PDB file of C-alpha atoms and ligand atoms in Angstrom:
ATOM      1  CA  MET A   1      51.806 -42.693  99.692  1.00 97.00           C
ATOM      2  CA  ARG A   2      55.241 -43.805  99.032  1.00 97.00           C
ATOM      3  CA  ILE A   3      58.414 -41.783 100.047  1.00 98.00           C
ATOM      4  CA  VAL A   4      61.120 -42.306  98.320  1.00 97.00           C
ATOM      5  CA  THR A   5      64.568 -40.501  98.675  1.00 96.00           C
ATOM      6  CA  LYS A   6      67.374 -43.627  97.039  1.00 94.00           C
ATOM      7  CA  PHE A   7      68.068 -43.869  93.586  1.00 91.00           C
ATOM      8  CA  GLU A   8      67.660 -47.533  93.957  1.00 93.00           C
ATOM      9  CA  GLU A   9      63.903 -47.134  94.734  1.00 94.00           C
ATOM     10  CA  LEU A  10      62.860 -45.181  91.860  1.00 95.00           C
ATOM     11  CA  ALA A  11      61.532 -47.914  89.601  1.00 95.00           C
ATOM     12  CA  VAL A  12      57.868 -47.641  90.967  1.00 93.00           C
ATOM     13  CA  LEU A  13      57.652 -43.967  90.440  1.00 96.00           C
ATOM     14  CA  ARG A  14      58.506 -44.061  86.841  1.00 97.00           C
ATOM     15  CA  GLY A  15      55.894 -42.937  83.993  1.00 98.00           C
ATOM     16  CA  GLY A  16      53.676 -41.292  86.253  1.00 98.00           C
ATOM     17  CA  ALA A  17      52.311 -37.635  86.158  1.00 98.00           C
ATOM     18  CA  LEU A  18      54.949 -35.540  87.801  1.00 98.00           C
ATOM     19  CA  VAL A  19      54.555 -32.278  89.560  1.00 98.00           C
ATOM     20  CA  PRO A  20      58.160 -30.435  90.505  1.00 98.00           C
ATOM     21  CA  THR A  21      58.260 -28.550  93.711  1.00 98.00           C
ATOM     22  CA  MET A  22      60.422 -27.158  96.145  1.00 97.00           C
ATOM     23  CA  GLY A  23      57.793 -27.492  98.928  1.00 96.00           C
ATOM     24  CA  ALA A  24      56.513 -25.288 101.608  1.00 94.00           C
ATOM     25  CA  MET A  25      52.989 -26.467  99.713  1.00 95.00           C
ATOM     26  CA  HIS A  26      50.276 -23.697  99.401  1.00 96.00           C
ATOM     27  CA  PRO A  27      47.093 -24.276  97.450  1.00 96.00           C
ATOM     28  CA  GLY A  28      48.696 -23.378  94.244  1.00 96.00           C
ATOM     29  CA  HIS A  29      50.767 -26.336  94.970  1.00 98.00           C
ATOM     30  CA  GLU A  30      47.722 -28.378  95.675  1.00 98.00           C
ATOM     31  CA  ARG A  31      45.965 -27.086  92.678  1.00 98.00           C
ATOM     32  CA  LEU A  32      48.559 -28.734  90.526  1.00 98.00           C
ATOM     33  CA  PHE A  33      48.539 -31.909  92.216  1.00 98.00           C
ATOM     34  CA  ASP A  34      44.826 -32.620  91.364  1.00 98.00           C
ATOM     35  CA  ARG A  35      45.733 -31.689  87.899  1.00 98.00           C
ATOM     36  CA  ALA A  36      48.339 -34.270  88.136  1.00 98.00           C
ATOM     37  CA  VAL A  37      46.150 -37.128  89.946  1.00 98.00           C
ATOM     38  CA  ARG A  38      43.061 -36.117  86.997  1.00 98.00           C
ATOM     39  CA  GLU A  39      45.663 -36.859  84.135  1.00 98.00           C
ATOM     40  CA  ALA A  40      47.274 -40.053  85.520  1.00 98.00           C
ATOM     41  CA  GLU A  41      43.730 -41.551  85.752  1.00 98.00           C
ATOM     42  CA  ALA A  42      43.245 -40.121  81.976  1.00 98.00           C
ATOM     43  CA  ARG A  43      45.946 -41.504  80.719  1.00 98.00           C
ATOM     44  CA  GLY A  44      45.873 -44.632  82.987  1.00 98.00           C
ATOM     45  CA  LEU A  45      49.344 -44.035  84.447  1.00 98.00           C
ATOM     46  CA  ASP A  46      50.130 -47.016  86.910  1.00 97.00           C
ATOM     47  CA  ALA A  47      52.498 -44.666  89.065  1.00 98.00           C
ATOM     48  CA  GLY A  48      49.942 -41.722  89.588  1.00 98.00           C
ATOM     49  CA  CYS A  49      51.019 -38.367  90.520  1.00 98.00           C
ATOM     50  CA  VAL A  50      54.441 -37.968  92.036  1.00 98.00           C
ATOM     51  CA  VAL A  51      55.782 -34.758  93.460  1.00 98.00           C
ATOM     52  CA  SER A  52      59.152 -34.152  93.929  1.00 98.00           C
ATOM     53  CA  ILE A  53      60.344 -31.950  97.017  1.00 98.00           C
ATOM     54  CA  PHE A  54      63.867 -30.566  96.342  1.00 98.00           C
ATOM     55  CA  VAL A  55      65.011 -27.340  97.063  1.00 97.00           C
ATOM     56  CA  ASN A  56      67.521 -26.895  94.205  1.00 97.00           C
ATOM     57  CA  PRO A  57      70.513 -25.073  95.135  1.00 95.00           C
ATOM     58  CA  THR A  58      71.533 -24.596  91.632  1.00 95.00           C
ATOM     59  CA  GLN A  59      68.594 -22.115  90.636  1.00 94.00           C
ATOM     60  CA  PHE A  60      69.331 -19.333  93.341  1.00 94.00           C
ATOM     61  CA  ASN A  61      71.336 -16.716  92.745  1.00 87.00           C
ATOM     62  CA  ASP A  62      71.103 -15.600  95.977  1.00 88.00           C
ATOM     63  CA  PRO A  63      72.658 -17.881  98.696  1.00 90.00           C
ATOM     64  CA  ARG A  64      70.927 -15.828 101.447  1.00 90.00           C
ATOM     65  CA  ASP A  65      67.113 -16.575  99.787  1.00 88.00           C
ATOM     66  CA  PHE A  66      68.275 -20.500  99.450  1.00 93.00           C
ATOM     67  CA  GLU A  67      68.966 -20.174 102.905  1.00 93.00           C
ATOM     68  CA  VAL A  68      65.857 -18.509 104.475  1.00 89.00           C
ATOM     69  CA  TYR A  69      63.735 -20.544 101.795  1.00 90.00           C
ATOM     70  CA  PRO A  70      60.887 -22.499 103.825  1.00 90.00           C
ATOM     71  CA  ARG A  71      61.549 -26.163 104.477  1.00 93.00           C
ATOM     72  CA  THR A  72      58.227 -27.934 105.745  1.00 94.00           C
ATOM     73  CA  LEU A  73      58.304 -31.243 105.144  1.00 96.00           C
ATOM     74  CA  GLU A  74      56.143 -32.506 107.573  1.00 97.00           C
ATOM     75  CA  SER A  75      53.122 -30.748 106.584  1.00 97.00           C
ATOM     76  CA  ASP A  76      53.839 -30.954 102.564  1.00 98.00           C
ATOM     77  CA  LEU A  77      53.510 -34.938 103.409  1.00 98.00           C
ATOM     78  CA  ALA A  78      50.319 -34.502 104.649  1.00 98.00           C
ATOM     79  CA  ILE A  79      48.880 -31.746 102.257  1.00 98.00           C
ATOM     80  CA  CYS A  80      50.286 -34.580  99.702  1.00 98.00           C
ATOM     81  CA  GLU A  81      48.577 -37.511 101.135  1.00 98.00           C
ATOM     82  CA  ARG A  82      45.061 -35.434 101.407  1.00 98.00           C
ATOM     83  CA  HIS A  83      45.165 -34.869  97.996  1.00 98.00           C
ATOM     84  CA  GLY A  84      45.775 -38.584  96.174  1.00 98.00           C
ATOM     85  CA  VAL A  85      49.440 -38.090  95.461  1.00 98.00           C
ATOM     86  CA  SER A  86      50.492 -41.736  94.940  1.00 98.00           C
ATOM     87  CA  ALA A  87      54.481 -40.931  95.776  1.00 98.00           C
ATOM     88  CA  VAL A  88      56.663 -38.268  96.888  1.00 98.00           C
ATOM     89  CA  PHE A  89      60.598 -38.078  95.998  1.00 98.00           C
ATOM     90  CA  THR A  90      62.446 -36.509  98.384  1.00 97.00           C
ATOM     91  CA  PRO A  91      66.257 -36.875  97.304  1.00 97.00           C
ATOM     92  CA  ALA A  92      69.660 -35.636  98.682  1.00 95.00           C
ATOM     93  CA  VAL A  93      71.851 -33.460  96.564  1.00 95.00           C
ATOM     94  CA  GLU A  94      73.935 -35.781  95.914  1.00 95.00           C
ATOM     95  CA  VAL A  95      71.181 -38.293  94.346  1.00 95.00           C
ATOM     96  CA  MET A  96      70.174 -35.273  92.018  1.00 96.00           C
ATOM     97  CA  TYR A  97      73.931 -34.195  91.247  1.00 96.00           C
ATOM     98  CA  PRO A  98      76.370 -37.520  92.035  1.00 94.00           C
ATOM     99  CA  PRO A  99      79.725 -36.131  92.753  1.00 91.00           C
ATOM    100  CA  ASP A 100      81.302 -38.533  90.467  1.00 89.00           C
ATOM    101  CA  ALA A 101      79.253 -38.330  87.467  1.00 84.00           C
ATOM    102  CA  SER A 102      79.359 -35.533  84.954  1.00 88.00           C
ATOM    103  CA  ILE A 103      75.746 -35.152  83.626  1.00 92.00           C
ATOM    104  CA  PRO A 104      75.933 -32.678  80.461  1.00 94.00           C
ATOM    105  CA  PRO A 105      73.575 -29.749  81.222  1.00 95.00           C
ATOM    106  CA  PRO A 106      70.530 -29.596  79.172  1.00 97.00           C
ATOM    107  CA  PRO A 107      70.186 -27.259  76.080  1.00 98.00           C
ATOM    108  CA  LEU A 108      68.977 -23.708  77.282  1.00 98.00           C
ATOM    109  CA  PRO A 109      66.186 -22.049  74.718  1.00 98.00           C
ATOM    110  CA  VAL A 110      66.502 -19.091  73.246  1.00 98.00           C
ATOM    111  CA  GLN A 111      63.816 -17.580  75.774  1.00 98.00           C
ATOM    112  CA  ALA A 112      65.918 -18.027  78.967  1.00 98.00           C
ATOM    113  CA  GLU A 113      67.814 -15.327  77.869  1.00 97.00           C
ATOM    114  CA  ARG A 114      65.751 -12.691  76.880  1.00 98.00           C
ATOM    115  CA  LYS A 115      66.485  -9.086  77.873  1.00 97.00           C
ATOM    116  CA  GLY A 116      64.365  -7.438  80.240  1.00 97.00           C
ATOM    117  CA  LEU A 117      62.780 -10.349  82.307  1.00 98.00           C
ATOM    118  CA  GLU A 118      63.848 -12.887  84.935  1.00 97.00           C
ATOM    119  CA  ASP A 119      67.396 -13.646  83.205  1.00 97.00           C
ATOM    120  CA  GLU A 120      68.559 -10.364  83.670  1.00 97.00           C
ATOM    121  CA  PHE A 121      67.591 -10.163  87.017  1.00 96.00           C
ATOM    122  CA  ARG A 122      68.467 -13.745  88.298  1.00 95.00           C
ATOM    123  CA  PRO A 123      71.354 -14.361  85.919  1.00 95.00           C
ATOM    124  CA  GLY A 124      71.814 -18.667  86.397  1.00 95.00           C
ATOM    125  CA  HIS A 125      68.278 -19.269  87.677  1.00 96.00           C
ATOM    126  CA  PHE A 126      66.840 -20.714  84.387  1.00 98.00           C
ATOM    127  CA  PRO A 127      70.284 -23.058  83.607  1.00 97.00           C
ATOM    128  CA  GLY A 128      69.647 -24.298  87.021  1.00 97.00           C
ATOM    129  CA  VAL A 129      65.684 -24.503  86.482  1.00 98.00           C
ATOM    130  CA  CYS A 130      66.507 -26.453  83.444  1.00 98.00           C
ATOM    131  CA  GLN A 131      69.189 -28.709  84.979  1.00 98.00           C
ATOM    132  CA  VAL A 132      66.767 -29.822  87.462  1.00 98.00           C
ATOM    133  CA  CYS A 133      64.073 -30.343  85.607  1.00 98.00           C
ATOM    134  CA  SER A 134      66.122 -32.569  83.061  1.00 98.00           C
ATOM    135  CA  ARG A 135      67.484 -34.394  85.833  1.00 98.00           C
ATOM    136  CA  LEU A 136      63.907 -35.104  87.221  1.00 98.00           C
ATOM    137  CA  PHE A 137      62.475 -36.305  83.798  1.00 98.00           C
ATOM    138  CA  ASP A 138      65.598 -38.526  83.263  1.00 97.00           C
ATOM    139  CA  LEU A 139      65.264 -40.042  86.771  1.00 97.00           C
ATOM    140  CA  LEU A 140      61.239 -40.435  86.683  1.00 98.00           C
ATOM    141  CA  ASP A 141      60.655 -40.828  83.078  1.00 98.00           C
ATOM    142  CA  PRO A 142      57.188 -39.116  83.617  1.00 98.00           C
ATOM    143  CA  ALA A 143      54.509 -39.236  80.977  1.00 98.00           C
ATOM    144  CA  ALA A 144      53.129 -35.893  81.749  1.00 98.00           C
ATOM    145  CA  ALA A 145      54.910 -32.928  84.219  1.00 98.00           C
ATOM    146  CA  VAL A 146      52.248 -30.134  85.695  1.00 98.00           C
ATOM    147  CA  PHE A 147      53.611 -26.316  86.325  1.00 98.00           C
ATOM    148  CA  GLY A 148      52.370 -23.281  87.540  1.00 98.00           C
ATOM    149  CA  GLU A 149      51.305 -20.292  85.070  1.00 98.00           C
ATOM    150  CA  LYS A 150      52.166 -18.396  88.358  1.00 98.00           C
ATOM    151  CA  ASP A 151      56.011 -18.904  86.654  1.00 98.00           C
ATOM    152  CA  TRP A 152      55.084 -17.968  83.146  1.00 98.00           C
ATOM    153  CA  GLN A 153      58.508 -17.580  82.250  1.00 98.00           C
ATOM    154  CA  GLN A 154      59.504 -21.184  83.523  1.00 98.00           C
ATOM    155  CA  LEU A 155      56.966 -23.016  82.060  1.00 98.00           C
ATOM    156  CA  VAL A 156      57.474 -21.831  78.476  1.00 98.00           C
ATOM    157  CA  ILE A 157      61.156 -22.624  78.852  1.00 98.00           C
ATOM    158  CA  VAL A 158      60.962 -25.984  80.246  1.00 98.00           C
ATOM    159  CA  ARG A 159      58.392 -26.746  77.481  1.00 98.00           C
ATOM    160  CA  ALA A 160      61.051 -25.363  75.249  1.00 98.00           C
ATOM    161  CA  MET A 161      63.763 -27.356  76.825  1.00 98.00           C
ATOM    162  CA  CYS A 162      61.749 -30.473  76.505  1.00 98.00           C
ATOM    163  CA  ARG A 163      61.249 -29.815  72.491  1.00 98.00           C
ATOM    164  CA  LEU A 164      64.840 -29.389  72.053  1.00 98.00           C
ATOM    165  CA  GLN A 165      65.715 -32.859  73.680  1.00 98.00           C
ATOM    166  CA  GLY A 166      63.134 -34.422  71.866  1.00 98.00           C
ATOM    167  CA  ARG A 167      61.412 -35.660  75.122  1.00 97.00           C
ATOM    168  CA  ASN A 168      58.020 -37.488  74.716  1.00 93.00           C
ATOM    169  CA  LEU A 169      56.600 -35.580  77.308  1.00 97.00           C
ATOM    170  CA  ALA A 170      53.376 -33.190  78.043  1.00 97.00           C
ATOM    171  CA  ILE A 171      54.172 -30.277  79.999  1.00 98.00           C
ATOM    172  CA  LEU A 172      51.117 -28.864  81.192  1.00 98.00           C
ATOM    173  CA  GLY A 173      50.044 -25.344  82.662  1.00 98.00           C
ATOM    174  CA  GLU A 174      47.920 -24.800  85.593  1.00 97.00           C
ATOM    175  CA  PRO A 175      46.366 -21.458  86.125  1.00 96.00           C
ATOM    176  CA  THR A 176      47.601 -19.190  89.201  1.00 97.00           C
ATOM    177  CA  ALA A 177      46.124 -19.911  92.625  1.00 97.00           C
ATOM    178  CA  ARG A 178      45.275 -16.166  94.142  1.00 97.00           C
ATOM    179  CA  ASP A 179      44.324 -14.890  97.889  1.00 96.00           C
ATOM    180  CA  PRO A 180      41.160 -13.461  97.644  1.00 95.00           C
ATOM    181  CA  ASP A 181      42.504  -9.736  97.741  1.00 94.00           C
ATOM    182  CA  GLY A 182      44.411 -10.602  93.950  1.00 96.00           C
ATOM    183  CA  LEU A 183      48.076 -11.534  95.438  1.00 97.00           C
ATOM    184  CA  ALA A 184      49.701 -14.527  93.758  1.00 98.00           C
ATOM    185  CA  MET A 185      50.218 -17.602  96.125  1.00 97.00           C
ATOM    186  CA  SER A 186      54.118 -18.006  96.599  1.00 95.00           C
ATOM    187  CA  SER A 187      55.775 -20.034  99.489  1.00 89.00           C
ATOM    188  CA  ARG A 188      57.850 -16.588  99.650  1.00 89.00           C
ATOM    189  CA  ASN A 189      54.733 -14.735 101.115  1.00 94.00           C
ATOM    190  CA  GLN A 190      55.504 -15.982 104.347  1.00 90.00           C
ATOM    191  CA  HIS A 191      58.272 -13.413 104.577  1.00 89.00           C
ATOM    192  CA  LEU A 192      56.034 -10.504 103.767  1.00 95.00           C
ATOM    193  CA  THR A 193      55.343  -8.031 107.160  1.00 95.00           C
ATOM    194  CA  PRO A 194      51.581  -6.390 107.040  1.00 93.00           C
ATOM    195  CA  ALA A 195      52.775  -3.435 105.482  1.00 93.00           C
ATOM    196  CA  ASP A 196      54.646  -5.193 102.998  1.00 96.00           C
ATOM    197  CA  ARG A 197      51.316  -7.286 101.964  1.00 95.00           C
ATOM    198  CA  ALA A 198      49.582  -3.685 101.086  1.00 93.00           C
ATOM    199  CA  ALA A 199      52.690  -3.007  98.679  1.00 97.00           C
ATOM    200  CA  ALA A 200      52.779  -6.626  97.358  1.00 98.00           C
ATOM    201  CA  LEU A 201      48.992  -6.249  95.933  1.00 98.00           C
ATOM    202  CA  SER A 202      50.039  -3.713  93.587  1.00 98.00           C
ATOM    203  CA  LEU A 203      51.794  -6.418  91.395  1.00 98.00           C
ATOM    204  CA  SER A 204      47.767  -8.120  90.449  1.00 97.00           C
ATOM    205  CA  GLN A 205      46.595  -4.737  90.802  1.00 97.00           C
ATOM    206  CA  ALA A 206      49.315  -3.568  87.750  1.00 97.00           C
ATOM    207  CA  LEU A 207      48.249  -6.576  85.832  1.00 97.00           C
ATOM    208  CA  LYS A 208      44.607  -5.399  85.621  1.00 95.00           C
ATOM    209  CA  LEU A 209      45.511  -2.185  85.060  1.00 95.00           C
ATOM    210  CA  ALA A 210      47.748  -3.014  81.773  1.00 95.00           C
ATOM    211  CA  ARG A 211      44.852  -4.783  80.463  1.00 91.00           C
ATOM    212  CA  GLY A 212      42.818  -1.650  79.742  1.00 89.00           C
ATOM    213  CA  ILE A 213      45.958  -0.364  77.888  1.00 92.00           C
ATOM    214  CA  ASP A 214      45.986  -0.988  74.357  1.00 89.00           C
ATOM    215  CA  ASP A 215      49.570   0.303  73.631  1.00 92.00           C
ATOM    216  CA  PRO A 216      52.589  -1.920  75.220  1.00 94.00           C
ATOM    217  CA  ARG A 217      54.793   0.498  76.085  1.00 96.00           C
ATOM    218  CA  ALA A 218      52.635   2.373  77.670  1.00 96.00           C
ATOM    219  CA  ALA A 219      50.841  -0.323  79.820  1.00 95.00           C
ATOM    220  CA  GLU A 220      54.456  -0.942  80.997  1.00 97.00           C
ATOM    221  CA  ALA A 221      55.115   2.372  82.189  1.00 98.00           C
ATOM    222  CA  ALA A 222      51.841   2.380  83.887  1.00 98.00           C
ATOM    223  CA  MET A 223      52.884  -0.767  85.878  1.00 98.00           C
ATOM    224  CA  VAL A 224      56.219   0.455  86.776  1.00 98.00           C
ATOM    225  CA  ASP A 225      54.358   3.611  88.210  1.00 98.00           C
ATOM    226  CA  HIS A 226      51.597   1.909  89.522  1.00 98.00           C
ATOM    227  CA  MET A 227      54.093  -0.445  91.741  1.00 98.00           C
ATOM    228  CA  ARG A 228      56.160   2.427  92.842  1.00 98.00           C
ATOM    229  CA  ALA A 229      52.897   4.387  94.102  1.00 98.00           C
ATOM    230  CA  ALA A 230      52.389   1.298  96.388  1.00 97.00           C
ATOM    231  CA  GLY A 231      56.020   1.290  98.002  1.00 97.00           C
ATOM    232  CA  ALA A 232      57.055  -1.788  96.088  1.00 98.00           C
ATOM    233  CA  HIS A 233      60.165  -1.652  93.903  1.00 98.00           C
ATOM    234  CA  PRO A 234      59.521  -3.081  90.288  1.00 98.00           C
ATOM    235  CA  GLU A 235      62.618  -4.751  88.658  1.00 98.00           C
ATOM    236  CA  TYR A 236      60.359  -5.215  85.308  1.00 98.00           C
ATOM    237  CA  ALA A 237      57.309  -4.609  83.742  1.00 98.00           C
ATOM    238  CA  ALA A 238      56.894  -6.436  80.262  1.00 98.00           C
ATOM    239  CA  VAL A 239      54.436  -6.800  77.720  1.00 96.00           C
ATOM    240  CA  ARG A 240      55.715  -9.962  75.697  1.00 96.00           C
ATOM    241  CA  ASP A 241      55.009 -12.963  73.004  1.00 96.00           C
ATOM    242  CA  ALA A 242      53.219 -15.646  75.257  1.00 95.00           C
ATOM    243  CA  ASP A 243      55.372 -18.175  73.695  1.00 96.00           C
ATOM    244  CA  THR A 244      58.722 -16.585  72.616  1.00 96.00           C
ATOM    245  CA  LEU A 245      58.990 -13.733  75.303  1.00 97.00           C
ATOM    246  CA  GLU A 246      59.868 -11.437  72.854  1.00 96.00           C
ATOM    247  CA  PRO A 247      58.754  -7.403  72.898  1.00 95.00           C
ATOM    248  CA  ILE A 248      55.328  -7.270  70.851  1.00 92.00           C
ATOM    249  CA  ASP A 249      54.198  -4.060  69.438  1.00 83.00           C
ATOM    250  CA  ALA A 250      50.600  -2.859  69.413  1.00 74.00           C
ATOM    251  CA  GLU A 251      49.852  -4.697  66.331  1.00 72.00           C
ATOM    252  CA  ARG A 252      49.762  -8.542  67.057  1.00 74.00           C
ATOM    253  CA  ASP A 253      47.989 -11.800  65.942  1.00 79.00           C
ATOM    254  CA  ARG A 254      49.629 -13.828  68.742  1.00 86.00           C
ATOM    255  CA  PRO A 255      48.511 -14.703  72.448  1.00 90.00           C
ATOM    256  CA  ALA A 256      50.231 -12.081  74.955  1.00 93.00           C
ATOM    257  CA  ARG A 257      51.387 -12.445  78.454  1.00 95.00           C
ATOM    258  CA  VAL A 258      52.012  -8.994  80.816  1.00 96.00           C
ATOM    259  CA  LEU A 259      54.795 -10.213  83.168  1.00 98.00           C
ATOM    260  CA  VAL A 260      56.015  -7.997  86.157  1.00 98.00           C
ATOM    261  CA  ALA A 261      58.392  -8.711  89.080  1.00 98.00           C
ATOM    262  CA  ALA A 262      59.460  -6.581  92.256  1.00 98.00           C
ATOM    263  CA  ARG A 263      60.799  -6.539  95.495  1.00 97.00           C
ATOM    264  CA  VAL A 264      58.864  -5.776  98.288  1.00 97.00           C
ATOM    265  CA  GLY A 265      61.016  -5.297 101.424  1.00 95.00           C
ATOM    266  CA  THR A 266      63.333  -8.391 101.339  1.00 91.00           C
ATOM    267  CA  THR A 267      61.014 -10.713  99.384  1.00 93.00           C
ATOM    268  CA  ARG A 268      61.048 -10.639  95.260  1.00 95.00           C
ATOM    269  CA  LEU A 269      57.537 -11.336  94.116  1.00 97.00           C
ATOM    270  CA  LEU A 270      56.700 -12.633  90.533  1.00 97.00           C
ATOM    271  CA  ASP A 271      53.345 -12.377  88.882  1.00 98.00           C
ATOM    272  CA  ASN A 272      52.000 -12.296  85.283  1.00 98.00           C
ATOM    273  CA  ALA A 273      48.037 -12.564  83.503  1.00 96.00           C
ATOM    274  CA  ALA A 274      47.194 -12.976  79.554  1.00 93.00           C
ATOM    275  CA  TRP A 275      47.191  -9.513  77.969  1.00 91.00           C
ATOM    276  CA  PRO A 276      44.837  -8.098  77.368  1.00 80.00           C
ATOM    277  CA  GLY A 277      43.166 -11.154  78.049  1.00 63.00           C
ATOM    278  CA  SER A 278      40.158 -12.111  80.126  1.00 53.00           C
ATOM    279  CA  THR A 279      40.494 -15.640  80.973  1.00 48.00           C
ATOM    280  CA  ASP A 280      42.400 -16.155  84.136  1.00 57.00           C
ATOM    281  CA  THR A 281      42.394 -16.091  87.694  1.00 62.00           C
ATOM    282  CA  LEU A 282      42.581 -12.235  87.880  1.00 67.00           C
ATOM    283  CA  ASP A 283      38.521 -11.620  86.860  1.00 62.00           C
TER     284      ASP A 283
HETATM  285  P1  LIG B   1      57.778 -24.107  93.693  1.00 64.57           P
HETATM  286  O1  LIG B   1      57.736 -24.745  94.848  1.00 64.57           O
HETATM  287  O2  LIG B   1      57.931 -22.683  94.092  1.00 64.57           O
HETATM  288  O3  LIG B   1      59.149 -24.418  92.457  1.00 64.57           O
HETATM  289  O4  LIG B   1      56.601 -24.396  92.698  1.00 64.57           O
HETATM  290  C1  LIG B   1      56.402 -25.386  92.509  1.00 64.57           C
HETATM  291  C2  LIG B   1      55.199 -25.465  91.610  1.00 64.57           C
HETATM  292  O5  LIG B   1      53.922 -24.883  91.612  1.00 64.57           O
HETATM  293  C3  LIG B   1      55.720 -24.580  89.925  1.00 64.57           C
HETATM  294  O6  LIG B   1      55.288 -25.362  88.658  1.00 64.57           O
HETATM  295  C4  LIG B   1      55.000 -23.061  90.183  1.00 64.57           C
HETATM  296  O7  LIG B   1      54.923 -22.119  89.518  1.00 64.57           O
HETATM  297  C5  LIG B   1      53.844 -23.271  90.750  1.00 64.57           C
HETATM  298  N1  LIG B   1      53.170 -22.289  91.346  1.00 64.57           N
HETATM  299  C6  LIG B   1      53.759 -22.153  92.508  1.00 64.57           C
HETATM  300  N2  LIG B   1      52.839 -20.975  93.002  1.00 64.57           N
HETATM  301  C7  LIG B   1      51.723 -21.046  92.170  1.00 64.57           C
HETATM  302  C8  LIG B   1      50.163 -20.547  92.364  1.00 64.57           C
HETATM  303  N3  LIG B   1      50.065 -19.482  93.013  1.00 64.57           N
HETATM  304  N4  LIG B   1      49.404 -20.921  91.788  1.00 64.57           N
HETATM  305  C9  LIG B   1      49.757 -21.701  90.890  1.00 64.57           C
HETATM  306  N5  LIG B   1      50.933 -22.702  90.440  1.00 64.57           N
HETATM  307  C10 LIG B   1      51.944 -21.800  91.511  1.00 64.57           C
END
């Protein structure tokens, strides 16, 4: 497995199946690596599966969150190696954002600014995500890139950005990996105390609860109540069109998604599922 840090060494990584990450690997990431290895094989991509590890400062709206974000490079590399990753790209900030070059910001899809979702609570997050993904796609020119459904809004927004940019790049989604108790795996779960963890379970429980409720507004209210009762501090609980992320009414003919975000102790957690849905890892 190659480890590439420098701009001059990038040629061997171009044209692969890319998995962008911020490191602190867990089984959710591993699922993405396995998918990318399969895709690279199926598509005959010489560069194979390429993983990037870069804790992107421009997508953190909270400097403290950036500071305490777990950094575990040695064990991350061992995990990548075990999964048949061909190369890992670990750039310095100066390689991603050269101080002497002005790289124009990519177009921001409308989904990135929907009221009542991530953008309202993390302003600047999606512009940062689009910036880092666009830069990675320019540098590594992947044929496919794999993202987790865990970050549904990110998946939809990156796909829409690529469409706006006219990129010839398949953006593939992988279902959310969960602990046996239903908690969506996340690098930030390391910050949960045992008491926090009990409250954290209320997010996936709320998604399940919402599936039994036909009216979107009633489902949203029930989810907020459930998370609050468990000691979590919900920021939103929303039933949305799965692609446009617009609010939907009970009468709908397109796939929908239920999305939640809550603070538990000092940690901010996200989760989502198909709605009313039956075909994902919540079952
Ligand atoms: P991160 O390192 O947190 O930026 O995540 C890198 C990629 O892994 C993103 O595409 C995430 O959506 C994905 N990911 C994170 N957690 C999970 C999970 N529990 N299941 C599936 N994918 C995940």
